[in-house]
Amino acid sequence: MEETKRKRPLVEFSDDDDDDEEEVQPRKKPVGKSDMARSCPYLDTINRQYLDFDFERLCSVSLSHLNVYACLVCGKYFQGRGKTSHAYTHSVQMSHHVFINLSTLEFYCLPDNYQIVDASLEDIKFVLRPTYPDDGIEVLDTSSKVSRALDGTTFQPGIQGLNNIKHNDYMNVLFHAFAHVLPLRNFFLREESYSHIKPKSGDRLFILVQRLGELFRKLWNARNFKSHVSPHEMCQAVVLASKKRFQIRQQGETVEFMTWLLHSLHQGLGGSVKEGSSVVAETLQGFMNVHSRKLPMTNNPEELEKLLQNDEYKTTTQRVPFFFLTLDLPAAPLFKDEFDANFIPQIPLVDLLSKFDGTQEKEYKSYKEIQMKRFEITKLPPYLILVIKRFTKNNFFVEKNHTIVNFPIGDLDMAEFLSSDPKVQDSHPHTKYSLCANIVHDGEPGAGKGTYRVHLLHKGAKQWFELQDLHVTNLQPQMITLSEAYIQIWALDTDADT
């Protein structure tokens, strides 16, 4: 007979007759979503080096801007988090589980679809939406602390390179320069300064205000993951608000763009013709008296004398606001010197400013009349913008004047260019300015032929920097005056002795 094999019992019972009963361990509660929110197992998959929140917030699949989430593993943007959404599909296919809502700044784990609450994610929130309290803004002008990016490179907050997406360097230099105009910077660093403004339906200019505020907050963020910033969203807002007048793919003219940008920001912030109706007007707007007289179109002395008696040819005075002063360079020499090279002349900045002393007349011709005008400044702004007119257009091409302008770095006294009216003189106890930004155009005139760079003074570090797109270098102040300055921003020195 074959012996039957007995199966071993699954549970063995002891034959001990002890009366001591074993303690019954309580059954653990199942882990719920609230517990998993604070103990997500996928937080170590987050790759901060791939995170870039500078680009337009559109789903990479549907190109929708509604309910967009960013994958914190690969950095891509996807829409929604439901079972049929692109973010859900991406989490299943790629095993990327941690996402952030770009609007609410809430973190979620997909496909489990529970919210994540963890203090280690606060740095990602701050990079996406930096905030600046009042005491934090004051420190920016006194701190020389250098920050370090994730890749180990160091950068100075406020002195960070901007990406040149295609040909938007003419925009980048102005964004850098205005980020160091302190009243504008302090205003846009706090979103509460303009969040109360209710834009009209379809108002494109207020989007410009919002994007500029976001760009300034990123430029001055000492906790950035990288040492540069992309102005992509701001440039897209410029293209939209200007109705494609200023493009990313085609280089524009910086002075033309600056004129449009200042007036658009002024209107977007609710500004009007009233004096000081926006922070742009309070900071950059000055006033001058324009004395103009019309010249008769005749060479007959008798007829000329009669016409001058008419009211039409008498001098009229008009008070005009300005955001910047245009300085006219003398004509460049036509002939070469004995070394067969063009001679580059030099001229002091004070000589160019004499146009506004109220005594020099300048002729302005049009197709139907000739006018003589005198300019007399009646109010100086806290920040004075000077534009050196280097480009002249004719029917065939654009010419550039390479004249070197000699200017001081500080102590530019504007007292002699103010009106002699005692009321005007008494209202300006301080008239000395210090240079804070200098925009330079290099190369030949024309779209795409030249390049722009900017010199900036960091007040906290007391150091000058040269920025050209992503390139940032230290600069000696003596080198600034050797450049072909195009646009300059001067800050009123209220501590200077009158």
Short mmCIF file of C-alpha atoms in Angstrom, two decimals, residues 91-411:
data_model
loop_
_atom_site.label_atom_id
_atom_site.label_comp_id
_atom_site.label_asym_id
_atom_site.label_seq_id
_atom_site.Cartn_x
_atom_site.Cartn_y
_atom_site.Cartn_z
CA SER A 91 1.18 60.70 -15.34
CA VAL A 92 0.13 57.17 -16.40
CA GLN A 93 2.30 56.91 -19.51
CA MET A 94 5.48 58.49 -18.10
CA SER A 95 5.05 57.62 -14.38
CA HIS A 96 5.36 61.30 -13.46
CA HIS A 97 3.15 61.85 -10.46
CA VAL A 98 3.67 65.30 -8.91
CA PHE A 99 1.96 68.33 -10.49
CA ILE A 100 1.31 71.95 -9.50
CA ASN A 101 -1.64 74.10 -10.53
CA LEU A 102 -0.10 77.24 -12.04
CA SER A 103 -3.01 79.42 -10.88
CA THR A 104 -3.79 78.19 -7.36
CA LEU A 105 -0.24 76.95 -6.55
CA GLU A 106 -1.66 73.70 -5.15
CA PHE A 107 0.25 70.43 -5.52
CA TYR A 108 -1.41 67.17 -6.60
CA CYS A 109 -0.38 63.57 -7.07
CA LEU A 110 -1.71 61.86 -10.19
CA PRO A 111 -3.25 59.48 -11.08
CA ASP A 112 -4.25 59.02 -7.41
CA ASN A 113 -5.60 62.59 -7.51
CA TYR A 114 -4.93 63.77 -3.96
CA GLN A 115 -3.55 67.10 -2.82
CA ILE A 116 -0.01 67.24 -1.45
CA VAL A 117 0.82 69.40 1.54
CA ASP A 118 4.53 69.55 2.29
CA ALA A 119 6.77 72.34 3.54
CA SER A 120 9.62 71.22 1.27
CA LEU A 121 7.65 72.48 -1.75
CA GLU A 122 7.52 76.12 -0.61
CA ASP A 123 10.62 77.00 -2.64
CA ILE A 124 8.81 75.98 -5.83
CA LYS A 125 5.87 78.20 -4.90
CA PHE A 126 8.20 81.13 -4.29
CA VAL A 127 9.94 80.72 -7.64
CA LEU A 128 6.58 80.55 -9.42
CA ARG A 129 5.13 83.54 -7.57
CA PRO A 130 7.70 85.56 -5.57
CA THR A 131 6.43 87.94 -2.90
CA TYR A 132 8.17 90.97 -1.44
CA PRO A 133 7.18 92.57 1.89
CA ASP A 134 8.03 96.22 2.54
CA ASP A 135 11.13 95.41 4.58
CA GLY A 136 12.26 92.96 1.91
CA ILE A 137 12.14 95.65 -0.76
CA GLU A 138 14.19 98.06 1.33
CA VAL A 139 16.95 95.46 1.72
CA LEU A 140 17.40 95.20 -2.07
CA ASP A 141 19.19 98.57 -2.22
CA THR A 142 21.57 97.83 0.66
CA SER A 143 22.37 94.13 0.26
CA SER A 144 25.34 92.98 -1.80
CA LYS A 145 24.62 89.30 -1.16
CA VAL A 146 25.24 86.98 -4.11
CA SER A 147 22.84 84.09 -4.78
CA ARG A 148 23.66 80.65 -6.15
CA ALA A 149 21.57 78.78 -8.72
CA LEU A 150 20.98 75.02 -8.77
CA ASP A 151 23.72 74.50 -11.35
CA GLY A 152 26.25 76.24 -9.10
CA THR A 153 26.47 79.55 -10.98
CA THR A 154 26.25 82.74 -8.93
CA PHE A 155 24.18 85.80 -9.72
CA GLN A 156 23.30 89.18 -8.24
CA PRO A 157 19.54 89.66 -7.70
CA GLY A 158 18.39 92.29 -10.18
CA ILE A 159 21.37 91.61 -12.46
CA GLN A 160 20.25 88.50 -14.33
CA GLY A 161 20.50 87.80 -18.04
CA LEU A 162 17.41 87.80 -20.24
CA ASN A 163 16.94 85.30 -23.06
CA ASN A 164 17.12 86.68 -26.59
CA ILE A 165 14.36 84.54 -28.07
CA LYS A 166 15.00 85.76 -31.61
CA HIS A 167 15.55 89.51 -32.03
CA ASN A 168 14.08 90.94 -28.83
CA ASP A 169 17.30 92.46 -27.48
CA TYR A 170 15.81 95.92 -28.07
CA MET A 171 13.14 95.01 -25.49
CA ASN A 172 15.51 93.32 -23.01
CA VAL A 173 17.67 96.40 -22.45
CA LEU A 174 14.60 98.47 -21.51
CA PHE A 175 13.27 95.79 -19.16
CA HIS A 176 16.65 95.74 -17.44
CA ALA A 177 16.85 99.54 -17.25
CA PHE A 178 13.33 100.08 -15.89
CA ALA A 179 13.89 97.32 -13.31
CA HIS A 180 16.46 99.68 -11.73
CA VAL A 181 14.20 102.73 -11.66
CA LEU A 182 13.42 102.36 -7.96
CA PRO A 183 9.86 103.82 -7.78
CA LEU A 184 8.78 101.68 -10.74
CA ARG A 185 10.53 98.61 -9.34
CA ASN A 186 9.05 99.02 -5.84
CA PHE A 187 5.58 99.53 -7.33
CA PHE A 188 5.65 96.42 -9.53
CA LEU A 189 7.33 94.18 -6.96
CA ARG A 190 4.13 94.28 -4.92
CA GLU A 191 1.18 92.86 -6.79
CA GLU A 192 -1.15 94.64 -4.37
CA SER A 193 -0.10 97.97 -5.89
CA TYR A 194 -2.16 97.37 -9.05
CA SER A 195 -4.37 94.37 -8.28
CA HIS A 196 -7.22 96.70 -7.26
CA ILE A 197 -7.41 98.21 -10.76
CA LYS A 198 -10.42 96.87 -12.65
CA PRO A 199 -9.58 96.74 -16.36
CA LYS A 200 -12.23 97.18 -18.99
CA SER A 201 -13.43 94.20 -20.97
CA GLY A 202 -10.86 93.31 -23.62
CA ASP A 203 -8.25 95.68 -22.18
CA ARG A 204 -4.89 94.48 -23.50
CA LEU A 205 -2.83 97.12 -21.73
CA PHE A 206 -3.54 95.79 -18.24
CA ILE A 207 -2.08 92.41 -19.28
CA LEU A 208 1.08 94.37 -20.06
CA VAL A 209 1.08 95.72 -16.49
CA GLN A 210 0.65 92.24 -15.01
CA ARG A 211 3.40 90.68 -17.11
CA LEU A 212 5.86 93.48 -16.34
CA GLY A 213 5.21 92.99 -12.62
CA GLU A 214 5.86 89.26 -12.94
CA LEU A 215 9.10 89.91 -14.84
CA PHE A 216 10.38 92.40 -12.24
CA ARG A 217 9.63 89.97 -9.40
CA LYS A 218 11.57 87.22 -11.19
CA LEU A 219 14.52 89.49 -11.93
CA TRP A 220 14.88 90.44 -8.26
CA ASN A 221 14.23 86.94 -6.87
CA ALA A 222 17.26 85.81 -4.87
CA ARG A 223 15.90 82.24 -4.69
CA ASN A 224 15.72 81.54 -8.43
CA PHE A 225 16.59 78.04 -9.58
CA LYS A 226 18.65 79.43 -12.47
CA SER A 227 20.81 82.48 -13.02
CA HIS A 228 18.81 83.90 -15.93
CA VAL A 229 15.20 84.79 -16.71
CA SER A 230 13.19 84.40 -19.89
CA PRO A 231 10.99 87.40 -20.87
CA HIS A 232 8.80 85.17 -23.05
CA GLU A 233 5.48 86.02 -21.36
CA MET A 234 6.28 89.74 -21.30
CA CYS A 235 7.24 89.73 -24.98
CA GLN A 236 4.04 87.90 -25.86
CA ALA A 237 2.07 90.56 -24.00
CA VAL A 238 3.93 93.28 -25.96
CA VAL A 239 3.08 91.63 -29.29
CA LEU A 240 -0.57 91.30 -28.25
CA ALA A 241 -0.97 94.80 -26.80
CA SER A 242 0.82 96.53 -29.69
CA LYS A 243 -1.19 94.56 -32.27
CA LYS A 244 2.02 93.07 -33.69
CA ARG A 245 3.66 96.45 -34.12
CA PHE A 246 6.62 95.19 -32.06
CA GLN A 247 7.71 91.65 -32.81
CA ILE A 248 9.99 89.08 -31.19
CA ARG A 249 11.29 87.78 -34.52
CA GLN A 250 12.14 91.20 -35.94
CA GLN A 251 14.36 93.74 -34.24
CA GLY A 252 12.67 97.06 -33.55
CA GLU A 253 13.82 100.54 -32.63
CA THR A 254 14.36 100.97 -28.88
CA VAL A 255 13.25 104.62 -28.59
CA GLU A 256 10.06 103.91 -30.52
CA PHE A 257 9.36 100.89 -28.30
CA MET A 258 10.13 102.87 -25.13
CA THR A 259 7.70 105.63 -26.13
CA TRP A 260 4.94 103.11 -26.73
CA LEU A 261 5.71 101.13 -23.56
CA LEU A 262 5.66 104.15 -21.23
CA HIS A 263 2.37 105.47 -22.62
CA SER A 264 0.80 101.99 -22.58
CA LEU A 265 1.80 101.40 -18.95
CA HIS A 266 0.51 104.87 -18.06
CA GLN A 267 -2.88 104.09 -19.61
CA GLY A 268 -2.97 100.53 -18.27
CA LEU A 269 -2.54 101.84 -14.72
CA GLY A 270 -5.48 104.21 -15.17
CA GLY A 271 -3.38 107.26 -15.99
CA SER A 272 -4.82 110.32 -17.68
CA VAL A 273 -3.72 113.78 -18.79
CA LYS A 274 -3.81 114.80 -15.13
CA GLU A 275 -0.37 115.39 -13.66
CA GLY A 276 0.93 112.45 -11.59
CA SER A 277 -2.05 110.21 -12.35
CA SER A 278 0.10 107.03 -12.42
CA VAL A 279 3.40 105.83 -11.01
CA VAL A 280 4.91 106.19 -14.50
CA ALA A 281 3.96 109.87 -14.60
CA GLU A 282 5.07 110.49 -11.01
CA THR A 283 8.49 108.99 -11.70
CA LEU A 284 9.38 109.96 -15.27
CA GLN A 285 7.17 112.83 -16.39
CA GLY A 286 8.51 116.38 -16.52
CA PHE A 287 7.17 119.61 -18.02
CA MET A 288 8.58 122.29 -20.29
CA ASN A 289 7.47 125.52 -21.93
CA VAL A 290 7.71 125.46 -25.72
CA HIS A 291 8.01 128.93 -27.26
CA SER A 292 7.27 128.71 -30.98
CA ARG A 293 6.88 131.26 -33.75
CA LYS A 294 5.96 130.73 -37.36
CA LEU A 295 8.18 132.12 -40.14
CA PRO A 296 6.61 133.61 -43.30
CA MET A 297 7.27 131.75 -46.54
CA THR A 298 8.57 134.76 -48.46
CA ASN A 299 11.86 136.48 -49.30
CA ASN A 300 10.39 139.93 -49.97
CA PRO A 301 11.50 142.26 -47.09
CA GLU A 302 8.42 144.50 -47.31
CA GLU A 303 5.99 141.61 -47.40
CA LEU A 304 7.94 139.90 -44.61
CA GLU A 305 7.62 142.95 -42.35
CA LYS A 306 3.87 143.11 -42.91
CA LEU A 307 3.34 139.43 -42.23
CA LEU A 308 5.26 139.60 -38.98
CA GLN A 309 2.67 142.02 -37.63
CA ASN A 310 -0.05 139.38 -37.86
CA ASP A 311 -1.00 137.33 -34.81
CA GLU A 312 -0.29 134.17 -36.77
CA TYR A 313 3.45 134.89 -36.69
CA LYS A 314 3.74 135.99 -33.08
CA THR A 315 5.43 133.85 -30.43
CA THR A 316 3.15 131.42 -28.58
CA THR A 317 3.96 129.50 -25.39
CA GLN A 318 2.62 126.07 -24.54
CA ARG A 319 3.23 123.91 -21.44
CA VAL A 320 4.05 120.40 -22.65
CA PRO A 321 4.70 117.19 -20.65
CA PHE A 322 7.57 114.89 -21.56
CA PHE A 323 8.78 111.42 -20.62
CA PHE A 324 12.25 111.93 -22.11
CA LEU A 325 14.41 114.66 -23.64
CA THR A 326 15.77 114.19 -27.16
CA LEU A 327 19.31 115.50 -27.70
CA ASP A 328 20.43 116.34 -31.26
CA LEU A 329 23.96 115.43 -32.28
CA PRO A 330 25.92 117.66 -34.68
CA ALA A 331 26.31 116.33 -38.20
CA ALA A 332 29.09 113.78 -38.63
CA PRO A 333 32.10 114.81 -40.78
CA LEU A 334 31.87 113.82 -44.43
CA PHE A 335 35.59 113.55 -45.24
CA LYS A 336 38.31 111.22 -43.99
CA ASP A 337 41.49 112.34 -42.28
CA GLU A 338 45.10 111.95 -43.51
CA PHE A 339 45.15 108.33 -42.31
CA ASP A 340 42.23 107.51 -44.63
CA ALA A 341 39.93 106.91 -41.69
CA ASN A 342 36.78 108.62 -40.56
CA PHE A 343 37.28 111.03 -37.72
CA ILE A 344 34.88 110.37 -34.82
CA PRO A 345 34.11 113.66 -33.07
CA GLN A 346 33.37 114.09 -29.38
CA ILE A 347 30.98 116.47 -27.69
CA PRO A 348 30.13 117.12 -24.01
CA LEU A 349 26.66 116.21 -22.80
CA VAL A 350 26.18 119.72 -21.41
CA ASP A 351 26.47 121.16 -24.93
CA LEU A 352 23.64 118.92 -26.10
CA LEU A 353 21.48 119.90 -23.13
CA SER A 354 21.85 123.60 -24.01
CA LYS A 355 18.95 123.00 -26.39
CA PHE A 356 16.70 123.32 -23.31
CA ASP A 357 18.18 126.46 -21.76
CA GLY A 358 15.33 128.62 -23.09
CA THR A 359 17.52 130.83 -25.28
CA GLN A 360 18.56 128.71 -28.27
CA GLU A 361 16.11 128.53 -31.14
CA LYS A 362 15.86 125.51 -33.41
CA GLU A 363 14.28 125.42 -36.84
CA TYR A 364 11.61 122.84 -37.62
CA LYS A 365 10.53 122.46 -41.24
CA SER A 366 7.45 120.78 -42.63
CA TYR A 367 5.99 120.64 -46.10
CA LYS A 368 3.78 123.67 -45.48
CA GLU A 369 5.48 125.82 -42.80
CA ILE A 370 8.66 126.67 -40.93
CA GLN A 371 8.70 127.17 -37.15
CA MET A 372 11.33 128.36 -34.73
CA LYS A 373 11.10 126.81 -31.26
CA ARG A 374 12.72 127.38 -27.87
CA PHE A 375 12.50 124.91 -24.99
CA GLU A 376 12.48 125.80 -21.31
CA ILE A 377 12.19 123.14 -18.59
CA THR A 378 9.75 124.01 -15.81
CA LYS A 379 9.63 120.75 -13.88
CA LEU A 380 12.31 118.06 -13.52
CA PRO A 381 11.17 114.45 -12.87
CA PRO A 382 12.70 112.22 -10.15
CA TYR A 383 14.18 110.10 -12.96
CA LEU A 384 15.29 111.84 -16.15
CA ILE A 385 15.54 109.94 -19.44
CA LEU A 386 17.85 111.36 -22.11
CA VAL A 387 17.71 110.08 -25.70
CA ILE A 388 20.72 110.85 -27.91
CA LYS A 389 19.42 110.99 -31.47
CA ARG A 390 21.89 108.86 -33.43
CA PHE A 391 19.72 107.73 -36.33
CA THR A 392 18.46 109.86 -39.21
CA LYS A 393 16.23 108.60 -42.00
CA ASN A 394 16.00 109.82 -45.56
CA ASN A 395 14.24 108.53 -48.63
CA PHE A 396 16.80 105.82 -49.25
CA PHE A 397 18.43 104.52 -46.05
CA VAL A 398 19.09 105.07 -42.33
CA GLU A 399 22.31 106.73 -41.18
CA LYS A 400 23.95 106.42 -37.78
CA ASN A 401 25.95 109.17 -36.10
CA HIS A 402 28.92 107.68 -34.22
CA THR A 403 29.77 110.85 -32.27
CA ILE A 404 31.05 110.08 -28.76
CA VAL A 405 29.20 111.96 -26.02
CA ASN A 406 31.29 112.79 -22.96
CA PHE A 407 29.21 112.65 -19.81
CA PRO A 408 29.84 112.32 -16.06
CA ILE A 409 28.74 109.32 -14.03
CA GLY A 410 27.34 111.60 -11.32
CA ASP A 411 26.70 115.22 -10.39
#
